[in-house]
Amino acid sequence: LFRLAHAMILEKEFTEDEELLYLASYVVKQGIYDEIVLCYLRDYFTGSIEDMCSLWDKIRGFQMESDKLEERILTWSVFVRSHPKWEQEMLESYIRQSGKEHVILAYLTYLAIGYFMDGKPLSDQMFDYLDRAWKQGWELDEICRFAMLKHLSTKPQLSEEEEKEAHTLLLAFTKQGLRFAFYKDLPEHLTANGMLDRMFIEERQRAEAKVTIHYRTNAEETWKSEPMRNMYQGIFVKEFLLFYGEKMEYYLTFTNRQGEGKTEVKTVSMTGEPKAGKTRYQLLNQMIAARTLGNTAKAEEVFRKYLQQEALVRNC
């Protein structure tokens, strides 16, 4: 059967034939093949993602061009929401062989969705490709830029170039009013503009859902209710300003196509050493902490700073 397939491929001069494709794929599955048979299947074979990946691995062993097959695998994987075996090696190979821009972008977007929405791991190499596409002016989907910024927020230290990139992305998103909890993991000097003081409550729901947060602080008896904003595809966010030692209880209610629901009551608080700084909020926190710890001298020192700044602002 292998000899027959080999001869027919040469006789037909590599033109597509359905029965010949069946024959060639059958012998390859039995582990009997050569470059001619693999070349024929590479150009025409379409099967399950698993079968096409197995074929790709065999072609890789012969060091043949494989961009046509890679394009089919990547495109079909996005369509059926599958992650093929060797997907990152496959995408790297497709990019090296100057694959089509729209196919590369579609697959990078698919990977970014998995990373940002579902927490699926993604290699540094894939983020390098996203970064390169962004710098080359490709039309990256918003989710790709979210993924890039979130990835930067996970790094213990950023290079000068990465800091510039994070600043550019963060500035663009905050101008659109898009704010997420992971922003606080970025370097403090990037988020100092009114973000460090905030506490983020974030909830994942269906994109069409409506979510309401019910909350009260330890100084209040009655519950307040406010709608949470759907920042992106079912990621609902609400920001709060809590002072040192202040606690807040909250629970969420939501409605979606499946009905209504309610979460358990949770408690968040502003704990730890107050951040050093000169904003009103930071100075007030330092005063409260000093008084709580019985450090009167420290509280008076901070209070003087607060009054000096108030006077300076009034006069200027």
XYZ file of C-alpha atoms in Angstrom:
316
model
C 0.000 0.000 0.000
C 2.853 2.353 0.730
C 4.484 1.641 -2.648
C 1.117 2.143 -4.349
C 0.542 5.490 -2.607
C 4.084 6.624 -3.439
C 3.702 5.708 -7.132
C 0.249 7.284 -7.477
C 1.390 10.567 -5.931
C 4.220 10.804 -8.492
C 1.963 9.713 -11.344
C -0.666 12.338 -10.470
C 2.120 14.910 -10.011
C 0.998 15.821 -6.497
C -2.506 16.907 -7.558
C -5.215 16.482 -4.903
C -7.230 13.259 -4.974
C -9.623 12.232 -2.190
C -9.049 8.459 -2.390
C -5.291 8.921 -2.600
C -5.419 11.112 0.519
C -7.196 8.313 2.387
C -4.619 5.787 1.214
C -1.633 8.006 2.074
C -2.980 8.891 5.536
C -3.680 5.204 6.229
C -0.118 4.060 5.525
C 1.344 6.957 7.514
C -0.771 5.945 10.510
C 0.799 2.479 10.244
C 4.187 4.155 10.588
C 5.307 3.645 6.964
C 6.128 6.823 5.027
C 8.758 8.821 3.195
C 9.241 12.433 2.189
C 6.997 12.116 -0.894
C 3.983 10.817 1.047
C 4.461 13.337 3.847
C 4.796 16.192 1.377
C 1.485 15.178 -0.254
C -0.349 15.007 3.072
C 1.205 18.270 4.232
C -0.393 20.078 1.287
C -3.856 18.496 1.354
C -4.620 16.473 4.492
C -7.306 17.809 6.851
C -8.394 15.688 9.789
C -8.728 15.944 13.535
C -6.399 18.354 15.345
C -4.684 15.339 16.924
C -4.072 13.632 13.557
C -2.765 16.821 11.947
C -0.415 17.409 14.899
C 0.897 13.849 14.582
C 1.539 14.483 10.878
C 3.269 17.788 11.705
C 5.609 16.028 14.137
C 6.633 13.522 11.430
C 7.215 16.321 8.915
C 9.338 18.136 11.476
C 11.593 15.077 11.635
C 12.311 15.458 7.897
C 12.989 19.219 8.301
C 10.496 20.052 5.554
C 8.571 23.303 5.115
C 5.367 22.974 7.090
C 3.646 26.375 7.016
C 0.583 25.163 5.049
C -0.158 22.435 7.585
C 0.605 24.731 10.532
C -1.836 27.286 9.165
C -4.619 24.684 9.013
C -3.866 23.430 12.537
C -3.730 26.920 14.078
C -6.870 28.104 12.268
C -8.887 25.012 13.161
C -7.677 25.111 16.773
C -9.046 28.641 17.193
C -12.312 27.604 15.525
C -12.925 24.554 17.752
C -11.323 26.100 20.900
C -8.611 23.469 21.162
C -4.986 23.667 22.251
C -2.935 21.388 19.988
C 0.080 19.470 21.164
C 3.321 21.405 20.513
C 1.245 24.570 19.912
C 3.990 26.995 20.901
C 6.650 25.220 18.806
C 4.156 25.160 15.934
C 3.404 28.870 16.170
C 7.114 29.673 16.396
C 7.760 27.585 13.280
C 4.889 29.300 11.414
C 6.222 32.763 12.328
C 9.766 31.794 11.246
C 8.387 30.753 7.850
C 6.770 34.193 7.384
C 3.215 33.045 8.048
C 0.191 35.237 7.328
C -0.268 38.176 9.683
C -4.000 37.606 10.267
C -3.443 33.941 11.196
C -0.652 34.815 13.649
C -2.759 37.587 15.188
C -5.800 35.334 15.500
C -3.819 32.671 17.347
C -2.010 35.153 19.605
C -5.426 36.629 20.486
C -6.711 33.129 21.256
C -3.751 32.504 23.585
C -4.205 35.922 25.230
C -7.870 35.148 25.973
C -6.873 31.892 27.679
C -4.216 33.675 29.739
C -6.205 36.747 30.788
C -9.685 35.262 31.184
C -8.922 31.696 32.326
C -5.444 31.946 33.858
C -3.847 29.487 31.407
C -0.034 29.718 31.481
C 1.765 31.275 28.539
C 5.496 31.189 27.844
C 7.711 34.264 27.751
C 8.340 33.525 24.074
C 4.641 34.056 23.266
C 4.698 37.383 25.095
C 7.782 38.308 23.081
C 5.736 37.707 19.907
C 2.872 39.836 21.274
C 5.336 42.578 22.150
C 6.941 42.426 18.714
C 3.543 42.566 16.964
C 2.544 45.592 19.077
C 5.780 47.448 18.293
C 5.423 46.675 14.572
C 2.046 48.406 14.570
C -0.126 45.322 14.065
C -3.771 45.801 15.085
C -3.655 43.926 18.383
C -6.990 43.181 19.998
C -7.589 44.830 23.377
C -7.377 41.457 25.166
C -3.794 41.045 23.869
C -2.788 44.348 25.456
C -4.530 43.375 28.709
C -2.534 40.135 28.710
C 0.720 41.997 28.047
C 0.156 44.387 30.977
C -0.898 41.577 33.317
C 2.245 39.631 32.379
C 4.379 42.687 33.193
C 2.625 42.931 36.582
C 3.826 39.400 37.474
C 7.513 40.229 36.988
C 9.523 40.959 40.159
C 11.498 43.656 38.360
C 10.969 45.496 35.071
C 13.623 46.753 32.693
C 13.545 50.390 31.581
C 11.918 49.395 28.289
C 9.319 47.221 30.058
C 8.484 50.092 32.418
C 7.859 52.391 29.449
C 5.638 49.741 27.870
C 3.691 49.211 31.115
C 3.267 52.989 31.537
C 1.963 53.389 27.961
C -0.516 50.528 28.297
C -1.671 51.584 31.757
C -2.180 55.187 30.669
C -4.262 54.122 27.657
C -6.502 51.848 29.764
C -7.019 54.320 32.616
C -8.003 57.013 30.093
C -10.748 54.614 28.963
C -11.748 54.067 32.600
C -10.607 50.431 32.510
C -9.200 49.494 35.930
C -8.398 46.012 37.237
C -7.142 44.607 40.525
C -3.842 43.416 39.006
C -2.779 47.042 38.402
C -1.717 47.177 42.071
C 0.943 44.514 41.327
C 2.754 46.933 39.006
C 5.634 49.068 40.373
C 4.317 51.693 42.802
C 5.634 54.694 40.879
C 3.496 53.649 37.888
C 0.284 53.428 39.923
C 0.917 56.289 42.371
C -1.697 58.491 40.723
C -4.700 57.643 42.921
C -4.463 53.867 42.531
C -2.261 52.753 45.426
C -4.856 54.048 47.886
C -7.645 51.966 46.392
C -8.945 48.526 47.260
C -10.351 46.559 44.328
C -13.227 44.077 44.593
C -13.247 41.938 41.429
C -15.814 39.315 40.414
C -16.007 37.029 37.354
C -19.478 36.395 35.959
C -21.109 35.797 32.614
C -20.643 38.703 30.226
C -24.391 39.483 30.122
C -24.796 39.430 33.917
C -25.720 42.379 36.136
C -23.813 42.446 39.435
C -24.577 44.556 42.518
C -22.303 44.924 45.540
C -23.809 45.389 49.023
C -21.385 46.711 51.636
C -20.946 48.389 55.011
C -17.925 49.446 57.065
C -17.403 48.766 60.768
C -18.591 52.340 61.416
C -21.950 51.741 59.704
C -24.988 49.612 60.518
C -26.955 49.830 57.284
C -25.946 48.185 54.004
C -25.317 50.278 50.902
C -25.795 48.934 47.382
C -24.112 49.924 44.134
C -23.854 48.303 40.684
C -20.445 46.915 39.710
C -19.028 47.922 36.356
C -18.439 45.265 33.716
C -14.869 46.195 32.762
C -14.387 43.470 30.176
C -16.401 40.386 29.161
C -17.762 39.548 32.616
C -14.953 40.941 34.808
C -16.835 43.184 37.255
C -14.845 45.679 39.349
C -15.617 48.104 42.169
C -13.078 50.334 43.954
C -13.146 51.430 47.583
C -11.117 53.777 49.761
C -10.502 52.320 53.218
C -8.521 53.905 56.032
C -6.046 52.206 58.346
C -7.841 49.747 60.635
C -11.145 50.126 58.800
C -13.021 46.935 57.876
C -15.678 46.429 55.246
C -18.178 43.596 54.878
C -19.644 42.918 51.462
C -21.609 40.416 49.423
C -22.678 40.339 45.781
C -25.985 39.649 44.081
C -26.170 38.896 40.383
C -28.636 38.037 37.649
C -27.900 36.280 34.371
C -29.648 34.016 31.871
C -29.564 31.154 34.370
C -31.320 33.156 37.080
C -30.296 35.017 40.211
C -27.549 34.353 42.758
C -25.882 35.661 45.869
C -22.358 35.251 47.262
C -21.329 34.753 50.873
C -20.482 37.758 53.042
C -16.759 38.539 52.960
C -14.643 40.980 54.967
C -11.743 43.101 53.727
C -9.646 45.530 55.727
C -6.783 47.960 55.395
C -3.996 46.265 57.333
C -0.221 46.457 57.502
C 2.091 49.416 57.841
C 0.647 52.540 56.134
C 2.562 53.547 53.033
C 4.971 56.446 53.371
C 3.885 59.346 51.228
C 2.544 62.880 51.171
C -0.973 62.519 49.779
C -3.871 63.451 52.048
C -4.936 59.840 52.281
C -1.437 58.593 53.162
C -0.926 61.280 55.819
C -4.309 60.542 57.414
C -3.464 56.835 57.497
C -0.103 57.569 59.129
C -1.842 59.693 61.789
C -4.435 56.995 62.530
C -1.749 54.290 62.756
C 0.424 56.417 65.073
C -2.515 57.163 67.374
C -3.564 53.502 67.390
C -0.041 52.494 68.445
C 0.094 55.254 71.056
C 2.897 57.134 69.284
C 1.747 60.708 70.033
C 4.934 62.370 68.791
C 4.670 60.659 65.404
C 0.972 61.539 65.118
C 1.708 65.239 65.845
C 4.595 65.292 63.344
C 2.378 63.932 60.580
C -0.435 66.282 61.610
C 1.905 69.275 61.169
C 2.845 68.034 57.674
C -0.847 67.714 56.840
C -1.610 71.304 57.982
C 1.431 72.693 56.135
C 0.317 71.044 52.902
C -3.253 72.300 53.364
C -1.955 75.852 53.860
C 0.374 75.570 50.868
C -2.421 74.383 48.614
C -4.757 77.170 49.788
C -2.174 79.895 49.188
C -1.011 78.560 45.818
